[in-house]
Amino acid sequence: MNISYKWLKEYVDFDLTPQEVCDALTSEGLEVDALEEVQSIKGGLKGLYVGKVLTCEMHPNSDHLHVTTVDLGRETPSQIVCGAPNVAAGQKVIVADLGCVLYDGDKEFVIKKSKLRGVESFGMICAEDEIGVGTDHNGIIVLPEDTKVGMPAAEYYNLESDWLIEVDITANRADALSHWGVARDLYAWLVQNGYKTSLHRPDCEAFCVDNEDLPVEVTIENNEACKRYACVSITGCDVKESPEWLQNRLRTIGLRPINNIVDITNYIMMAYGQPLHCFDADMVKGHHIVVKTMPEGTPFVTLDGEEHKLSNHDLAICNEEDAMCIAGVFGGKGSGTYDSTTNVVLESAYFHPTWIRKSARRHGLSTDASFRFERGIDPNGVIYALKQAAIMCKELAGGKVSMEIKDVYPEPIQDFKVSLKYDYVNSLVGKEIPAETVKSIVTSLEMKIESETSEGLELCVPPYRVDIQRPCDVVEDILRIYGYNNVEISTQLKSSLVIKGDEDNKHKLENLIGEQLVGDGFNEILNNSLTKAAYYTDLNCYSQENLVKIMNPLSSDLNVLRGTLLFGGLESIAYNANRKNPDLKFFEFGNVYHYSPEKKNNDNPMQAYKEETHLGLWITGKRVSGSWIHADEDSSFFELKAHVLNIFRRIGLPLGSVVFKESSNNIYHKGLSVMNRGGKLLAELGIICKKLQKAMGIENAVYYADINWTAVTKAVRKSTISFREISKYPAVSRDLALLLDKDVKFEAIERIAYQSEKKFLKEVDLFDVYEGKNLPEGKKSYAVNFILQDESKTLNDKQIDAIMTKIIANLKKELKAELR
């Protein structure tokens, strides 16, 4: 929200500097993002002075230039060459001194010492358009004879700069979306801090009805969406440029002046927070305004020429035949105010915030009006704003009020009732605030004290304060005016010891693994939980019917909650690869969401939804690149698998307790599923399929692992990681060459081996695979290494043979393995 310092001073009295105002607003919760000086004339006329032409002679080498000497109030007059036809001795003129910067649109040039046709010139005598005070270029500016020589031009033209204060308004503070709203807050701060001040705004005594020439009827058919609607007609308007003061007001806060009628509505909105709309009265067919919804699919062309299809949930402002405006959002083509307009109808209304917000999002339209309506405006400010606009139309456009104000307000919106106890205030603030101070603050914030006791207050909060409906909201308002910095921090820390829960352990493990992955060369990424449903087309494990859909999405690219971390990482890879950074290793901890339609339960709506934390790993590009000691090497699936296994080892998940199976998830070209002995899916990893790669615009192969962090942390909840010395007893290595069917995977051998010997078997590794000559059809040979170790003593041959015999027997039994 842009606030003009001078405009603000019209509503509240203070002597604070612009910076002090910014500090005050920030301290009370209206955080100021920027403070900038704004000049009505670019450059502020700096370096321009009043001078007197002492002599004026023709230039010796030109028939149109003159050589002058000009007194600028200094010891020595300045010689200036001037080409204006009206320059003459004895004139008072405006002179641009050496170093002065003049502007021509976005271009600027500096006045320097120069030679014109061989004669030196030490400045420039200026015309109106050259310094920005007018548009005339027929000759130089000639000032009255009594103008003081040497006076700065800014002083002569009474040029004053303004200050633009950019305030970051939070979504709950709709009441501060105007100069009057900010003034109310600043007033309360000034009162609390002992400044002499007052709060005021123009009255409406000048409003009167001039005739009844253009009465307009109003019918509200949808009372839920439109709580209040008022209008007034103005006839005989002269639509033209606004006066300079009004244009400057709007330009200062970043609005473009259009014409006097439109500028008035924008001025009222920025002044008091009430959006207005002006209709050409000739467009109001039947002189009857109907506030209603239109049939689904009704075509509607907005002022910018774009056609929209109205929904039956879009509130429209209609005449007796057509829709003229999407209520609170955007006007229709032809219904606005143009140079040919003479009669207008001014609209001032209160619309339900939810209806406006949904319409604005549905049509992708965001305006200053919708921004305010969808947050909640002051229903009691509707008539005041309408009267002020009518008064300005009479003053600036010569119009006449041609009807009594039509105000349809079937169910007046009541104040919010809040019961506030002093003890509650003090307990929440952490300091005892005197009752008189509490009463002073709430009163200065326009809350009415309906009744009071020694224990507290019964308050009526005005309806424009949509953020204050509970006692804690009132306390927050009291505290921001009282000053957070005025609440002392105790030197004592009162705390109670608690036992670490599952959530604490989960975060501890996240930090542990995050540090490990960073040490392994990964970079952490954080992606939006909102994504687009189109990503999930034709995915068997992440079907669209299981997505958690957003009811009112900001866009089609953010219309569902993510069902997997995959696509956020692929977007990050594509972004980096397009910027010549293709060798990447990413990881992300984040939540994923799942909806089960079959579990839908009206009594318990959340039963159908599930939220889990997952860890995603992405590897793509070169594992080694540009090394003098190592040839370039591509990343591989086995590199990814090693990282996943290292994570399991680090958090204490025994590798013997997991089972590897071929993944059926079609996001992978080839992949593995990792499950615990009970069949719970812990992780999936593999190489992303070409179809997804191509869809994301990625050229290099991408290896992706999806670890269900919620399930993994539950699996290790009772596990303890202990450290011990390296055993002094030697490990024993045994190799087996096994003849197996071709469809047997190594993971089956590994699983059977660990099941056969749980105590002394430490590692099972595959070091050779052979298929080809000298082997039966449909067979292959695995060379497998087994590491055995007893950490309390040396294994003897008898024990070793017994273990290996048991492993061989189980491999023969379950896999029909043969020893070669």
PDB file of C-alpha atoms in Angstrom, residues 23 97 104 304 307 380-381 518 571 575 664-665 679 714 772:
ATOM      1  CA  ASP A  23       9.306   4.126  12.519  1.00  0.00           C
ATOM      2  CA  ASP A  97      23.217  27.091 -13.740  1.00  0.00           C
ATOM      3  CA  ASP A 104      13.239  15.326 -21.402  1.00  0.00           C
ATOM      4  CA  ASP A 304      -9.903  -4.077 -21.297  1.00  0.00           C
ATOM      5  CA  GLU A 307     -14.191 -11.769 -23.055  1.00  0.00           C
ATOM      6  CA  ASN A 380     -20.577   1.768   7.494  1.00  0.00           C
ATOM      7  CA  GLY A 381     -18.335   3.827   5.194  1.00  0.00           C
ATOM      8  CA  VAL A 518      25.836 -32.398   1.996  1.00  0.00           C
ATOM      9  CA  GLU A 571      11.863 -28.764 -12.268  1.00  0.00           C
ATOM     10  CA  TYR A 575      16.207 -25.036 -14.410  1.00  0.00           C
ATOM     11  CA  SER A 664       6.201 -51.614 -10.561  1.00  0.00           C
ATOM     12  CA  ASN A 665       6.091 -47.805 -10.379  1.00  0.00           C
ATOM     13  CA  GLY A 679       5.840 -55.744   3.460  1.00  0.00           C
ATOM     14  CA  LYS A 714       9.072 -45.452  12.744  1.00  0.00           C
ATOM     15  CA  GLY A 772      27.495 -67.660 -21.933  1.00  0.00           C
TER      16      GLY A 772
END
